[in-house]
Short mmCIF file of C-alpha atoms in Angstrom, two decimals:
data_model
loop_
_atom_site.label_atom_id
_atom_site.label_comp_id
_atom_site.label_asym_id
_atom_site.label_seq_id
_atom_site.Cartn_x
_atom_site.Cartn_y
_atom_site.Cartn_z
CA MET V 738 -0.32 -58.13 3.34
CA GLY V 739 1.25 -61.20 4.88
CA SER V 740 4.10 -63.16 3.35
CA VAL V 741 5.65 -66.46 4.47
CA ARG V 742 8.78 -68.26 3.27
CA TRP V 743 9.67 -71.42 5.20
CA ALA V 744 12.13 -74.20 4.45
CA PHE V 745 12.84 -77.51 6.14
CA ARG V 746 15.97 -79.53 5.44
CA CYS V 747 14.68 -83.04 4.83
CA GLY V 748 18.03 -84.35 3.64
CA SER V 749 19.60 -84.15 7.09
CA TRP V 750 16.44 -85.16 8.96
CA THR V 751 16.82 -88.63 10.46
CA PRO V 752 13.61 -89.07 12.45
CA GLY V 753 13.51 -91.55 15.26
CA ARG V 754 10.49 -93.69 16.11
CA SER V 755 8.74 -91.13 18.32
CA ASP V 756 9.20 -88.21 15.91
CA TRP V 757 8.06 -90.17 12.84
CA LEU V 758 5.00 -91.58 14.57
CA PHE V 759 4.06 -88.19 16.03
CA ALA V 760 4.40 -86.54 12.61
CA ALA V 761 2.19 -89.25 11.10
CA ARG V 762 -0.47 -88.64 13.75
CA CYS V 763 -0.57 -84.91 12.91
CA ILE V 764 -1.63 -85.25 9.27
CA GLN V 765 -4.84 -86.57 7.75
CA ARG V 766 -5.17 -90.34 7.54
CA GLU V 767 -5.33 -90.43 3.73
CA GLU V 768 -2.14 -88.36 3.50
CA LYS V 769 -0.44 -90.61 6.04
CA ASP V 770 -1.40 -93.62 3.91
CA ARG V 771 -0.19 -91.92 0.72
CA ILE V 772 3.18 -91.09 2.28
CA GLY V 773 3.49 -94.63 3.58
CA GLN V 774 3.37 -95.91 -0.01
CA PHE V 775 6.60 -94.18 -1.02
CA VAL V 776 9.32 -96.70 -1.77
CA PHE V 777 12.20 -94.55 -0.50
CA ALA V 778 12.60 -92.80 2.84
CA LYS V 779 13.83 -89.59 1.17
CA ASP V 780 10.52 -89.15 -0.66
CA ALA V 781 8.46 -90.03 2.41
CA LYS V 782 10.33 -87.49 4.55
CA SER V 783 9.94 -84.75 1.94
CA ALA V 784 6.21 -85.38 1.60
CA MET V 785 5.73 -85.51 5.37
CA ALA V 786 7.60 -82.24 5.85
CA GLY V 787 5.52 -80.64 3.13
CA ARG V 788 2.24 -81.58 4.81
CA LEU V 789 3.46 -80.31 8.17
CA LEU V 790 4.65 -77.03 6.64
CA LEU V 791 1.28 -76.50 5.02
CA ARG V 792 -0.73 -77.30 8.13
CA ARG V 793 1.54 -75.04 10.20
CA LEU V 794 0.81 -72.18 7.80
CA VAL V 795 -2.96 -72.69 7.89
CA CYS V 796 -2.95 -72.95 11.67
CA GLU V 797 -0.64 -70.03 12.46
CA LYS V 798 -1.46 -67.57 9.68
CA MET V 799 -5.11 -68.32 8.89
CA GLY V 800 -6.15 -68.92 12.48
CA ILE V 801 -7.70 -72.33 11.86
CA PRO V 802 -7.13 -74.84 14.70
CA TRP V 803 -4.95 -77.77 13.68
CA SER V 804 -7.73 -80.27 14.36
CA GLU V 805 -10.14 -78.37 12.06
CA ILE V 806 -7.84 -78.09 9.05
CA ARG V 807 -9.11 -80.12 6.12
CA LEU V 808 -6.92 -80.43 3.03
CA GLU V 809 -8.28 -82.16 -0.05
CA ARG V 810 -7.03 -82.81 -3.57
CA SER V 811 -8.42 -81.66 -6.88
CA PRO V 812 -9.16 -84.18 -9.68
CA ARG V 813 -5.64 -83.42 -10.91
CA GLY V 814 -4.19 -84.33 -7.53
CA LYS V 815 -3.37 -80.81 -6.36
CA PRO V 816 -4.00 -80.05 -2.68
CA TYR V 817 -6.35 -77.27 -1.64
CA LEU V 818 -7.81 -76.00 1.62
CA ALA V 819 -11.34 -77.32 2.12
CA THR V 820 -11.80 -75.82 5.59
CA PRO V 821 -14.03 -72.70 5.53
CA GLY V 822 -11.78 -69.65 5.63
CA LYS V 823 -11.54 -67.42 8.66
CA VAL V 824 -10.57 -63.78 8.92
CA SER V 825 -6.97 -63.41 10.06
CA SER V 826 -5.84 -60.87 12.60
CA GLU V 827 -3.78 -59.06 9.96
CA SER V 828 -6.43 -58.52 7.27
CA ASP V 829 -9.34 -60.20 5.53
CA LEU V 830 -7.35 -60.94 2.37
CA ALA V 831 -7.24 -64.61 1.40
CA TRP V 832 -3.99 -66.54 1.62
CA SER V 833 -2.59 -68.46 -1.32
CA PHE V 834 0.07 -71.06 -0.70
CA ASN V 835 2.34 -73.38 -2.63
CA LEU V 836 4.63 -76.19 -1.57
CA SER V 837 7.45 -77.99 -3.32
CA HIS V 838 10.10 -80.47 -2.23
CA GLN V 839 13.16 -81.85 -3.94
CA GLY V 840 16.75 -82.58 -2.99
CA ASP V 841 17.53 -81.70 0.60
CA TYR V 842 14.69 -79.26 1.25
CA ALA V 843 10.94 -78.87 1.46
CA VAL V 844 9.98 -75.25 0.90
CA LEU V 845 6.72 -73.38 1.35
CA ALA V 846 5.76 -69.95 0.05
CA ALA V 847 2.54 -68.19 0.99
CA GLU V 848 1.17 -64.77 0.18
CA GLN V 849 -1.86 -62.83 1.28
CA GLY V 850 -3.85 -61.27 -1.54
CA ARG V 851 -1.82 -62.84 -4.35
CA GLN V 852 -1.61 -66.26 -5.91
CA VAL V 853 1.71 -68.02 -5.41
CA GLY V 854 3.62 -70.93 -6.94
CA VAL V 855 6.95 -72.52 -6.04
CA ASP V 856 9.50 -74.82 -7.67
CA ILE V 857 12.75 -76.33 -6.40
CA MET V 858 15.94 -77.64 -8.01
CA LYS V 859 19.46 -78.78 -7.19
CA THR V 860 22.62 -78.70 -9.28
CA ALA V 861 23.75 -82.30 -9.79
CA MET V 862 25.29 -84.41 -12.50
CA PRO V 863 22.74 -86.34 -14.58
CA GLY V 864 22.51 -89.88 -13.30
CA CYS V 865 21.38 -91.44 -16.57
CA SER V 866 23.58 -89.78 -19.21
CA SER V 867 26.48 -87.46 -19.85
CA VAL V 868 25.97 -83.72 -19.57
CA LEU V 869 26.21 -83.44 -23.36
CA GLU V 870 23.53 -86.10 -23.88
CA PHE V 871 21.35 -84.58 -21.16
CA PHE V 872 21.51 -81.20 -22.88
CA ARG V 873 20.69 -82.83 -26.22
CA ILE V 874 17.55 -84.39 -24.75
CA MET V 875 16.48 -81.03 -23.35
CA THR V 876 17.34 -78.96 -26.44
CA ARG V 877 13.79 -77.85 -27.19
CA GLN V 878 13.22 -76.40 -23.72
CA PHE V 879 15.46 -73.35 -24.23
CA THR V 880 16.05 -70.71 -26.88
CA ALA V 881 19.29 -70.30 -28.80
CA HIS V 882 20.17 -67.33 -26.59
CA GLU V 883 19.63 -69.35 -23.42
CA TRP V 884 21.65 -72.31 -24.70
CA SER V 885 24.47 -69.93 -25.54
CA ALA V 886 24.44 -68.64 -21.97
CA ILE V 887 24.28 -72.15 -20.52
CA GLN V 888 27.05 -73.66 -22.63
CA SER V 889 29.39 -70.72 -22.14
CA ALA V 890 29.14 -70.88 -18.35
CA GLY V 891 32.45 -72.73 -17.91
CA SER V 892 32.93 -76.22 -16.48
CA GLU V 893 30.31 -78.95 -16.81
CA HIS V 894 29.14 -78.25 -13.27
CA GLN V 895 28.83 -74.53 -14.01
CA GLN V 896 26.90 -75.32 -17.20
CA LEU V 897 24.53 -77.52 -15.21
CA ALA V 898 24.04 -74.74 -12.66
CA ALA V 899 23.20 -72.33 -15.47
CA PHE V 900 20.85 -74.92 -16.98
CA TYR V 901 18.95 -75.37 -13.73
CA ARG V 902 18.87 -71.64 -13.12
CA HIS V 903 17.20 -71.06 -16.49
CA TRP V 904 14.88 -74.00 -15.93
CA ALA V 905 13.81 -72.64 -12.55
CA LEU V 906 12.92 -69.30 -14.09
CA LYS V 907 10.84 -70.92 -16.84
CA GLU V 908 9.10 -73.37 -14.55
CA SER V 909 8.25 -70.65 -12.05
CA PHE V 910 6.84 -68.44 -14.79
CA ILE V 911 4.67 -71.27 -16.10
CA LYS V 912 3.31 -71.92 -12.62
CA ALA V 913 2.61 -68.24 -12.11
CA ILE V 914 0.46 -67.95 -15.23
CA GLY V 915 -1.29 -71.23 -14.45
CA THR V 916 -0.43 -73.18 -17.59
CA GLY V 917 1.25 -76.53 -18.00
CA LEU V 918 1.87 -78.91 -20.86
CA GLY V 919 0.29 -76.56 -23.39
CA PHE V 920 2.83 -73.76 -22.90
CA ASN V 921 5.75 -73.59 -25.34
CA LEU V 922 8.82 -73.01 -23.17
CA GLN V 923 10.57 -71.18 -26.00
CA ARG V 924 7.98 -68.37 -25.81
CA VAL V 925 9.69 -67.05 -22.69
CA GLU V 926 13.38 -66.23 -22.71
CA PHE V 927 15.56 -65.03 -19.85
CA HIS V 928 18.55 -62.72 -20.21
CA LEU V 929 20.83 -63.03 -17.19
CA PRO V 930 23.14 -60.23 -16.07
CA SER V 931 26.89 -60.51 -16.51
CA GLU V 932 27.42 -59.60 -12.86
CA PRO V 933 27.89 -62.83 -10.85
CA LEU V 934 25.65 -63.78 -7.99
CA THR V 935 27.25 -63.20 -4.61
CA GLN V 936 26.11 -64.05 -1.12
CA ASP V 937 23.69 -61.63 0.58
CA ARG V 938 23.44 -59.50 -2.55
CA VAL V 939 20.21 -58.62 -4.35
CA LEU V 940 20.39 -57.91 -8.09
CA HIS V 941 17.68 -56.54 -10.39
CA GLN V 942 19.23 -56.97 -13.84
CA THR V 943 17.67 -60.19 -15.15
CA LYS V 944 15.33 -59.52 -18.08
CA MET V 945 12.47 -61.59 -19.43
CA HIS V 946 11.39 -61.67 -23.06
CA LEU V 947 7.91 -62.98 -23.87
CA ASP V 948 7.30 -63.86 -27.52
CA GLU V 949 10.55 -62.05 -28.38
CA GLU V 950 9.41 -58.81 -26.74
CA GLU V 951 11.22 -57.56 -23.66
CA GLU V 952 9.04 -57.02 -20.61
CA GLU V 953 10.75 -53.83 -19.51
CA ASP V 954 8.87 -53.38 -16.24
CA TRP V 955 9.93 -56.74 -14.87
CA VAL V 956 12.53 -56.59 -12.12
CA PHE V 957 14.74 -59.58 -11.35
CA GLU V 958 16.40 -59.82 -7.94
CA LYS V 959 19.04 -62.34 -6.97
CA LEU V 960 19.84 -62.96 -3.33
CA PHE V 961 22.20 -65.60 -1.95
CA GLU V 962 21.32 -67.01 1.46
CA THR V 963 23.11 -69.56 3.60
CA ALA V 964 20.14 -70.81 5.02
CA ALA V 965 8.32 -72.44 -0.51
CA MET V 966 0.00 -75.58 -2.71
CA SER V 967 -2.29 -73.09 -4.02
CA TYR V 968 -6.07 -73.20 -3.58
CA HIS V 969 -6.80 -70.54 -6.20
CA TRP V 970 -5.20 -72.21 -9.22
CA PRO V 971 -3.63 -75.63 -9.69
CA HIS V 972 0.09 -76.12 -10.24
CA ARG V 973 0.99 -78.37 -13.10
CA GLN V 974 4.57 -79.30 -13.91
CA PRO V 975 5.73 -80.00 -17.47
CA ALA V 976 6.42 -83.63 -18.20
CA GLU V 977 10.08 -82.82 -18.58
CA CYS V 978 10.23 -82.04 -14.86
CA LEU V 979 9.71 -85.70 -14.12
CA LEU V 980 13.17 -86.27 -15.57
CA LEU V 981 14.77 -83.20 -14.05
CA HIS V 982 13.51 -83.85 -10.55
CA PHE V 983 15.55 -87.05 -10.39
CA VAL V 984 18.78 -85.17 -11.00
CA PHE V 985 18.53 -81.80 -9.32
CA CYS V 986 17.23 -79.73 -6.46
CA TRP V 987 18.78 -76.33 -7.28
CA PHE V 988 16.55 -73.65 -5.76
CA SER V 989 15.62 -70.37 -7.48
CA ILE V 990 13.40 -67.78 -5.87
CA LEU V 991 11.14 -65.98 -8.23
CA PHE V 992 8.66 -63.32 -7.25
CA PHE V 993 6.48 -61.43 -9.66
CA ALA V 994 2.98 -59.96 -9.93
CA LEU V 995 0.99 -60.93 -13.02
CA THR V 996 -2.31 -59.77 -14.42
CA PRO V 997 -4.22 -62.24 -16.64
CA SER V 998 -2.66 -60.53 -19.68
CA ILE V 999 0.84 -61.00 -18.19
CA ASP V 1000 1.46 -57.35 -17.40
CA ALA V 1001 4.96 -56.71 -16.17
CA ASP V 1002 4.24 -54.88 -12.93
CA GLY V 1003 6.17 -57.24 -10.72
CA LEU V 1004 9.27 -58.47 -9.01
CA LEU V 1005 11.57 -61.43 -9.65
CA GLU V 1006 14.08 -62.73 -7.10
CA GLU V 1007 16.45 -65.67 -7.22
CA SER V 1008 17.91 -67.08 -4.02
CA LEU V 1009 20.20 -69.91 -2.99
CA LEU V 1010 19.55 -71.77 0.22
CA ASP V 1011 23.09 -73.10 -0.04
CA ALA V 1012 25.69 -73.58 -2.77
CA ASP V 1013 23.49 -76.03 -4.71
CA HIS V 1014 19.87 -75.32 -3.82
CA HIS V 1015 17.74 -72.71 -5.53
CA VAL V 1016 14.02 -72.07 -4.85
CA ALA V 1017 11.53 -70.39 -7.20
CA VAL V 1018 8.43 -68.58 -5.99
CA ALA V 1019 6.02 -66.93 -8.41
CA LEU V 1020 3.36 -64.44 -7.38
CA GLY V 1021 0.21 -64.27 -9.48
CA PRO V 1022 -2.48 -61.59 -9.85
CA ALA V 1023 -3.10 -59.35 -6.89
CA ASP V 1024 -6.51 -59.37 -5.24
CA ASN V 1025 -8.58 -56.39 -6.41
CA THR V 1026 -8.97 -55.32 -2.79
CA CYS V 1027 -5.21 -55.05 -2.29
CA PRO V 1028 -3.67 -51.63 -1.93
CA ALA V 1029 -1.44 -50.51 -4.79
CA PRO V 1030 1.80 -52.52 -4.63
CA ARG V 1031 5.00 -50.78 -3.71
CA PRO V 1032 7.58 -50.30 -6.45
CA PRO V 1033 9.99 -53.27 -6.59
CA SER V 1034 12.86 -51.04 -5.48
CA LEU V 1035 11.06 -50.45 -2.17
CA LEU V 1036 10.32 -54.10 -1.46
CA PRO V 1037 12.62 -55.72 1.12
CA PRO V 1038 14.48 -58.89 0.10
CA THR V 1039 12.35 -61.93 0.87
CA THR V 1040 14.33 -64.53 2.77
CA PHE V 1041 13.53 -68.07 3.83
CA THR V 1042 13.42 -69.20 7.43
CA VAL V 1043 14.84 -72.70 7.80
CA LEU V 1044 12.81 -74.46 10.48
CA SER V 1045 13.94 -77.20 12.83
CA PHE V 1046 11.70 -80.22 13.33
CA ARG V 1047 10.60 -78.85 16.71
CA GLU V 1048 9.60 -75.57 15.05
CA LEU V 1049 7.84 -77.49 12.30
CA ILE V 1050 5.55 -79.23 14.80
CA ASP V 1051 5.24 -76.54 17.46
CA SER V 1052 1.58 -75.88 16.52
CA ALA V 1053 0.74 -79.50 15.75
CA SER V 1054 -1.77 -81.70 17.53
CA PRO V 1055 -2.52 -85.39 16.86
CA LEU V 1056 -5.44 -86.27 14.60
CA THR V 1057 -5.20 -90.06 14.80
CA ASP V 1058 -3.99 -92.79 17.14
CA GLU V 1059 -0.41 -94.01 17.06
CA ASP V 1060 0.28 -96.73 14.51
CA PRO V 1061 3.47 -98.67 15.42
CA THR V 1062 3.46 -100.52 12.10
CA TYR V 1063 3.96 -97.18 10.34
CA TRP V 1064 7.42 -96.90 11.89
CA ASP V 1065 8.20 -100.53 11.16
CA SER V 1066 7.48 -99.90 7.48
CA PHE V 1067 9.42 -96.63 7.34
CA LYS V 1068 12.61 -97.95 8.94
CA MET V 1069 12.79 -100.70 6.30
CA LYS V 1070 12.91 -98.23 3.40
CA ALA V 1071 16.17 -97.43 1.62
CA GLU V 1072 17.02 -93.73 1.78
CA ALA V 1073 17.09 -93.21 -2.01
CA PRO V 1074 17.64 -95.14 -5.25
CA GLN V 1075 21.23 -96.32 -5.61
CA ARG V 1076 21.69 -94.20 -8.73
CA GLN V 1077 20.80 -91.04 -6.81
CA LYS V 1078 23.24 -92.00 -4.06
CA ASP V 1079 26.01 -92.58 -6.58
CA THR V 1080 25.29 -89.30 -8.37
CA HIS V 1081 25.31 -87.36 -5.11
CA THR V 1082 28.61 -88.92 -4.10
CA SER V 1083 30.27 -88.02 -7.40
CA THR V 1084 29.40 -84.30 -7.33
#
C-alpha cells in the first residue's frame, strides 16, 4: 500500500510575481477566486500550497493528468476528488487524502486502502488572553487527568506545548472516527509517557482511554524531525478549533487504524517538523481488500518530506490564462493580522 507525507513551508515562502501567477494558473478557477478573497497573504499562501500539494498527489500517485484533475466541494465545503479514479501502477486500492495548513506549514497525508485525516498546530502564546484565562476558556475540552499533565509541564510555554499536544491527539482522533461537533472531547483521554520526546526517536508508550477504558492495543509513537482532504469521509473541526487556529500551529503526527466500532488495532505517532510545529495524521478503517496489516512494531517510522516550491510544481501544468490583476491584489495584502505578528514576535 502507498503512503505519502508531504510538507511545504508557507511561512518562509515569499513568492514573486511569476511564481504566484503560475501557481494561480495551475489550480481550478473557482479555487483561484476563493484564495484571492483571503484578506491576508499568509492565508492565501497556505491555501494555494494546499491545493498544489493535493493536485501533485493526484497527478503523481493516482496517475491522473494534471489537466484532467477535478476537485469539488461537498455541501459542507470539504474538497473531494470528482475525477473518475484510475488504477495506479502500485495497486488498485483507492487513495484517501487529507490536507491541513496552519502556522508555517501546509501538510498533506495520503494513504492507499485506508481513510486518512490530518490536523496541524503550533505552540504560541495566546494573542487574546493570558495563558491562565485561555486555559479557563478551554476547561471543558480536557479531562482532569489531562489538565493535571498540562499544568504540571513547567513554564507557561511548556504548559502551552502540552496543551497543544493533547489537543492534537484529540482532534486527530475525532477526524479519524468521522465525527465533529457532536463528540464529547472528554470521552477520550490520553496518558502521555514520562519519557521526554527527543529528536529522531520513536516512542510507543502513549495510551488512549475511551469512555474511561484503556485501549490496550493502541500503540503511540513519537518521532522528532527537523524537517499532511479525504474523499471517503468529510473532516469537520470542532468550533473550538476556530479559536485555537489563530494562536497555534504545533504539529502532531497521529497514525492509527480504526474499525467502525473503534477497535484498537492501530498505530499512533507524534512528530515535530521543528521545535514548535506538530502534525497529526489519523488513519481510518482499512479497505477490506487490504492484506492483514503488519504489527505496529514492524512499521517503519513515517516521516514528512518538506518540498521546495519547485518540487511542489514539478508536475503542474497551467489550466487558465495568466491574470496580472491577481498579483496586483496579492502584493497589496498584509502578511498577517497585527495581533498574530505581535504574538509571534513575543514567543
